[in-house]
Each structure stands twice: as structure tokens, then as C-alpha cells.
Amino acid sequence: MEDFLQRTKTKLSRNKHLDKVHVVLGKKSCDLDSLISALAYAYYLEKVSPPNIVCLPVLNISRREICYHTETRFILEELNIPESLHIFRDEINLYQLNSEGKLFLTLVNSSTLTSEDKNLESAVVKVIIPEEQNDGNLELLESASSLVAKELLQKAPELITQQLAHLLR
């Protein structure tokens, strides 16, 4: 996962004139399930997309806000994924990419964009959101990361590394 993040960050910094950018974006709360889903799904897209498309997991918070997300920071440290390799929402101009027709957007853990992001709706190509399942008196909610894991297992099981399996677990 660290190699993937390093490659995508390098591609982004070297290529100011990107053909297409596929951003995987989680909820504004940047909860752990959103982060894991965005990382895993962007990794999958990077492996199956044409070389002219850069696939990026973007944390839907500013870099300075990461200090408030202790659970997220803990998992990233446990997996030896340095914070410096992540792309935060304040570090990429999604509006410009969209206006240039270069943006593909996958939403994880949210089916709608915030009101300030409504003009990005035209770029949304996929939404990965768990559905509530009512089982008698219990309401079960499948996680977005379990949906991503299912898709990976069905479409590209050979891409699941030990680190990715640990992350999805």
C-alpha cells in the first residue's frame, strides 16, 4: 500500500497535465471505514485502469484536521503508511479537474456530496454505500470496506496482498 501511495503522489506531482484523475473520496467525517475503503478501492482502480488515469484516494479533510482522527492515525501508523503519502482534500483542486473534464469520482460511505461540492455531481461514476438490512428487531449495516473487499475478491483476487487484507480486516 505504501508503494501504491508513493507512486500516485509522484505521478500527481510530476504530471501537471494529467489526462484523467479518478478520485476515491470518503465521508467528510473521514471515519476509519471511509479511509480504508478509499485506500483499497483506489489501489484496485490503479491496477485495473489504463495508464493515462491516475487513481487517488483522497482524505476528505484538510491535512491539519488529521490530528483529530486518532483511530485513523493509529491504523495508518500500525500499517507503516506515513501521513506524508496521503492526499488531503485541501491539497487537490477537484473543481478545476472537473471543469477541465478530467475528473472521475467514486464516493464511498456516502451517496451524496456536501452542498459545497454539488457541482462535482457530474463527475460521480460510482457510489459504494452500505445498505441497511432489517433483520427483525436488529438493523445491520454492512461496512463500505466489506463491499470493497467483496468486489476485489470477485473481480481481482490476485491483487489482495497481506497488507491490503490486514487493512480490510
mmCIF file of C-alpha atoms in Angstrom:
data_model
loop_
_atom_site.group_PDB
_atom_site.id
_atom_site.type_symbol
_atom_site.label_atom_id
_atom_site.label_comp_id
_atom_site.label_asym_id
_atom_site.label_seq_id
_atom_site.Cartn_x
_atom_site.Cartn_y
_atom_site.Cartn_z
ATOM 1 C CA MET A 1 0.000 0.000 0.000
ATOM 2 C CA GLU A 2 2.866 2.356 0.789
ATOM 3 C CA ASP A 3 4.352 1.759 -2.685
ATOM 4 C CA PHE A 4 0.989 2.498 -4.295
ATOM 5 C CA LEU A 5 0.612 5.765 -2.376
ATOM 6 C CA GLN A 6 4.166 6.804 -3.180
ATOM 7 C CA ARG A 7 3.614 6.112 -6.910
ATOM 8 C CA THR A 8 0.353 8.053 -7.041
ATOM 9 C CA LYS A 9 1.790 11.021 -5.176
ATOM 10 C CA THR A 10 4.788 11.037 -7.558
ATOM 11 C CA LYS A 11 2.541 10.808 -10.636
ATOM 12 C CA LEU A 12 0.439 13.660 -9.355
ATOM 13 C CA SER A 13 3.406 15.926 -8.642
ATOM 14 C CA ARG A 14 5.207 15.171 -11.936
ATOM 15 C CA ASN A 15 2.227 15.362 -14.249
ATOM 16 C CA LYS A 16 0.695 18.796 -14.139
ATOM 17 C CA HIS A 17 -1.240 17.979 -17.323
ATOM 18 C CA LEU A 18 -2.982 14.769 -16.367
ATOM 19 C CA ASP A 19 -5.353 13.122 -18.854
ATOM 20 C CA LYS A 20 -7.790 11.789 -16.258
ATOM 21 C CA VAL A 21 -7.875 11.569 -12.479
ATOM 22 C CA HIS A 22 -10.096 9.066 -10.689
ATOM 23 C CA VAL A 23 -10.554 10.214 -7.097
ATOM 24 C CA VAL A 24 -11.987 7.925 -4.442
ATOM 25 C CA LEU A 25 -13.490 10.087 -1.722
ATOM 26 C CA GLY A 26 -14.957 9.048 1.621
ATOM 27 C CA LYS A 27 -17.273 10.849 4.006
ATOM 28 C CA LYS A 28 -16.439 14.298 5.313
ATOM 29 C CA SER A 29 -16.043 12.768 8.784
ATOM 30 C CA CYS A 30 -13.071 10.738 7.454
ATOM 31 C CA ASP A 31 -14.062 7.784 9.594
ATOM 32 C CA LEU A 32 -11.976 4.633 9.538
ATOM 33 C CA ASP A 33 -14.312 2.722 7.198
ATOM 34 C CA SER A 34 -14.250 5.598 4.683
ATOM 35 C CA LEU A 35 -10.463 5.827 4.797
ATOM 36 C CA ILE A 36 -9.932 2.077 4.375
ATOM 37 C CA SER A 37 -12.492 1.885 1.581
ATOM 38 C CA ALA A 38 -10.937 4.812 -0.273
ATOM 39 C CA LEU A 39 -7.408 3.399 0.021
ATOM 40 C CA ALA A 40 -8.378 -0.120 -1.029
ATOM 41 C CA TYR A 41 -10.652 0.915 -3.887
ATOM 42 C CA ALA A 42 -8.155 3.419 -5.311
ATOM 43 C CA TYR A 43 -5.479 0.708 -5.155
ATOM 44 C CA TYR A 44 -7.791 -1.631 -7.081
ATOM 45 C CA LEU A 45 -8.585 1.062 -9.670
ATOM 46 C CA GLU A 46 -4.898 1.861 -10.116
ATOM 47 C CA LYS A 47 -4.263 -1.791 -11.022
ATOM 48 C CA VAL A 48 -7.162 -2.161 -13.498
ATOM 49 C CA SER A 49 -7.319 1.308 -15.108
ATOM 50 C CA PRO A 50 -5.482 2.422 -18.253
ATOM 51 C CA PRO A 51 -2.073 4.049 -17.609
ATOM 52 C CA ASN A 52 -3.326 7.545 -18.517
ATOM 53 C CA ILE A 53 -5.666 7.567 -15.496
ATOM 54 C CA VAL A 54 -4.221 8.411 -12.097
ATOM 55 C CA CYS A 55 -6.253 6.862 -9.272
ATOM 56 C CA LEU A 56 -6.127 8.672 -5.951
ATOM 57 C CA PRO A 57 -7.580 8.047 -2.543
ATOM 58 C CA VAL A 58 -8.306 11.486 -1.122
ATOM 59 C CA LEU A 59 -8.945 12.002 2.575
ATOM 60 C CA ASN A 60 -11.979 14.257 2.785
ATOM 61 C CA ILE A 61 -10.445 16.536 5.425
ATOM 62 C CA SER A 62 -7.656 19.086 5.448
ATOM 63 C CA ARG A 63 -4.195 17.921 6.431
ATOM 64 C CA ARG A 64 -4.325 19.888 9.682
ATOM 65 C CA GLU A 65 -7.515 18.038 10.733
ATOM 66 C CA ILE A 66 -5.863 14.592 10.775
ATOM 67 C CA CYS A 67 -4.688 15.158 14.346
ATOM 68 C CA TYR A 68 -8.338 14.868 15.472
ATOM 69 C CA HIS A 69 -8.772 11.439 13.869
ATOM 70 C CA THR A 70 -6.846 9.292 16.346
ATOM 71 C CA GLU A 71 -8.288 5.943 15.227
ATOM 72 C CA THR A 72 -7.367 6.688 11.614
ATOM 73 C CA ARG A 73 -3.855 7.816 12.570
ATOM 74 C CA PHE A 74 -3.374 4.695 14.702
ATOM 75 C CA ILE A 75 -4.258 2.334 11.828
ATOM 76 C CA LEU A 76 -2.032 4.202 9.381
ATOM 77 C CA GLU A 77 0.879 4.003 11.822
ATOM 78 C CA GLU A 78 0.202 0.310 12.501
ATOM 79 C CA LEU A 79 0.366 -0.377 8.757
ATOM 80 C CA ASN A 80 3.509 1.761 8.354
ATOM 81 C CA ILE A 81 1.774 4.140 5.960
ATOM 82 C CA PRO A 82 3.269 7.594 6.565
ATOM 83 C CA GLU A 83 0.883 10.509 6.766
ATOM 84 C CA SER A 84 3.072 12.348 4.259
ATOM 85 C CA LEU A 85 1.946 9.979 1.489
ATOM 86 C CA HIS A 86 -1.733 10.859 1.783
ATOM 87 C CA ILE A 87 -3.539 13.413 -0.304
ATOM 88 C CA PHE A 88 -5.919 15.559 1.678
ATOM 89 C CA ARG A 89 -8.906 17.449 0.369
ATOM 90 C CA ASP A 90 -7.176 20.824 0.672
ATOM 91 C CA GLU A 91 -4.270 19.594 -1.491
ATOM 92 C CA ILE A 92 -6.148 18.830 -4.713
ATOM 93 C CA ASN A 93 -8.448 21.077 -6.718
ATOM 94 C CA LEU A 94 -11.344 18.794 -7.629
ATOM 95 C CA TYR A 95 -13.331 21.715 -9.046
ATOM 96 C CA GLN A 96 -10.629 22.574 -11.577
ATOM 97 C CA LEU A 97 -10.190 18.931 -12.608
ATOM 98 C CA ASN A 98 -13.953 18.648 -13.072
ATOM 99 C CA SER A 99 -14.234 21.865 -15.075
ATOM 100 C CA GLU A 100 -11.454 20.562 -17.354
ATOM 101 C CA GLY A 101 -13.364 17.295 -17.834
ATOM 102 C CA LYS A 102 -10.584 15.248 -16.226
ATOM 103 C CA LEU A 103 -12.295 14.069 -13.044
ATOM 104 C CA PHE A 104 -13.907 10.725 -12.302
ATOM 105 C CA LEU A 105 -15.233 10.481 -8.763
ATOM 106 C CA THR A 106 -16.120 7.423 -6.692
ATOM 107 C CA LEU A 107 -17.874 8.108 -3.399
ATOM 108 C CA VAL A 108 -17.512 5.664 -0.515
ATOM 109 C CA ASN A 109 -19.746 5.605 2.538
ATOM 110 C CA SER A 110 -21.871 8.459 1.239
ATOM 111 C CA SER A 111 -24.327 8.639 -1.614
ATOM 112 C CA THR A 112 -24.413 12.416 -1.745
ATOM 113 C CA LEU A 113 -21.928 15.225 -1.938
ATOM 114 C CA THR A 114 -21.944 18.089 0.541
ATOM 115 C CA SER A 115 -23.734 21.248 -0.574
ATOM 116 C CA GLU A 116 -20.413 22.934 -1.342
ATOM 117 C CA ASP A 117 -19.492 20.018 -3.639
ATOM 118 C CA LYS A 118 -22.774 19.787 -5.582
ATOM 119 C CA ASN A 119 -21.068 20.985 -8.769
ATOM 120 C CA LEU A 120 -18.938 17.802 -8.722
ATOM 121 C CA GLU A 121 -22.015 15.579 -9.246
ATOM 122 C CA SER A 122 -21.328 15.261 -12.974
ATOM 123 C CA ALA A 123 -18.011 13.534 -12.178
ATOM 124 C CA VAL A 124 -19.522 10.795 -9.973
ATOM 125 C CA VAL A 125 -19.139 7.424 -11.694
ATOM 126 C CA LYS A 126 -19.708 5.086 -8.751
ATOM 127 C CA VAL A 127 -21.122 5.133 -5.250
ATOM 128 C CA ILE A 128 -20.153 2.466 -2.723
ATOM 129 C CA ILE A 129 -22.511 2.692 0.207
ATOM 130 C CA PRO A 130 -23.753 0.024 2.570
ATOM 131 C CA GLU A 131 -27.465 -0.644 2.681
ATOM 132 C CA GLU A 132 -29.311 -1.131 5.926
ATOM 133 C CA GLN A 133 -30.680 -4.639 6.341
ATOM 134 C CA ASN A 134 -33.562 -5.036 8.731
ATOM 135 C CA ASP A 135 -33.493 -8.436 10.437
ATOM 136 C CA GLY A 136 -36.485 -8.459 12.776
ATOM 137 C CA ASN A 137 -35.603 -6.034 15.534
ATOM 138 C CA LEU A 138 -31.972 -5.714 14.512
ATOM 139 C CA GLU A 139 -30.765 -3.262 11.925
ATOM 140 C CA LEU A 140 -27.491 -4.375 10.418
ATOM 141 C CA LEU A 141 -25.268 -2.097 8.420
ATOM 142 C CA GLU A 142 -22.667 -3.614 6.172
ATOM 143 C CA SER A 143 -19.453 -1.614 6.028
ATOM 144 C CA ALA A 144 -18.192 0.072 2.875
ATOM 145 C CA SER A 145 -14.864 -1.718 3.321
ATOM 146 C CA SER A 146 -16.652 -5.086 3.261
ATOM 147 C CA LEU A 147 -18.307 -4.068 -0.031
ATOM 148 C CA VAL A 148 -14.910 -3.103 -1.437
ATOM 149 C CA ALA A 149 -13.445 -6.409 -0.224
ATOM 150 C CA LYS A 150 -16.260 -8.326 -1.931
ATOM 151 C CA GLU A 151 -15.682 -6.505 -5.204
ATOM 152 C CA LEU A 152 -11.943 -7.118 -5.046
ATOM 153 C CA LEU A 153 -12.456 -10.804 -4.280
ATOM 154 C CA GLN A 154 -14.896 -11.164 -7.167
ATOM 155 C CA LYS A 155 -13.078 -9.133 -9.805
ATOM 156 C CA ALA A 156 -9.370 -9.252 -8.931
ATOM 157 C CA PRO A 157 -8.485 -11.602 -6.042
ATOM 158 C CA GLU A 158 -4.871 -11.681 -7.198
ATOM 159 C CA LEU A 159 -4.496 -8.051 -6.101
ATOM 160 C CA ILE A 160 -5.109 -8.784 -2.437
ATOM 161 C CA THR A 161 -1.797 -8.573 -0.651
ATOM 162 C CA GLN A 162 -1.194 -9.349 3.002
ATOM 163 C CA GLN A 163 -1.156 -5.643 3.839
ATOM 164 C CA LEU A 164 -4.379 -4.989 1.923
ATOM 165 C CA ALA A 165 -6.091 -7.949 3.612
ATOM 166 C CA HIS A 166 -4.974 -6.608 7.004
ATOM 167 C CA LEU A 167 -6.278 -3.158 6.109
ATOM 168 C CA LEU A 168 -9.660 -4.518 5.005
ATOM 169 C CA ARG A 169 -9.925 -6.718 8.084
#
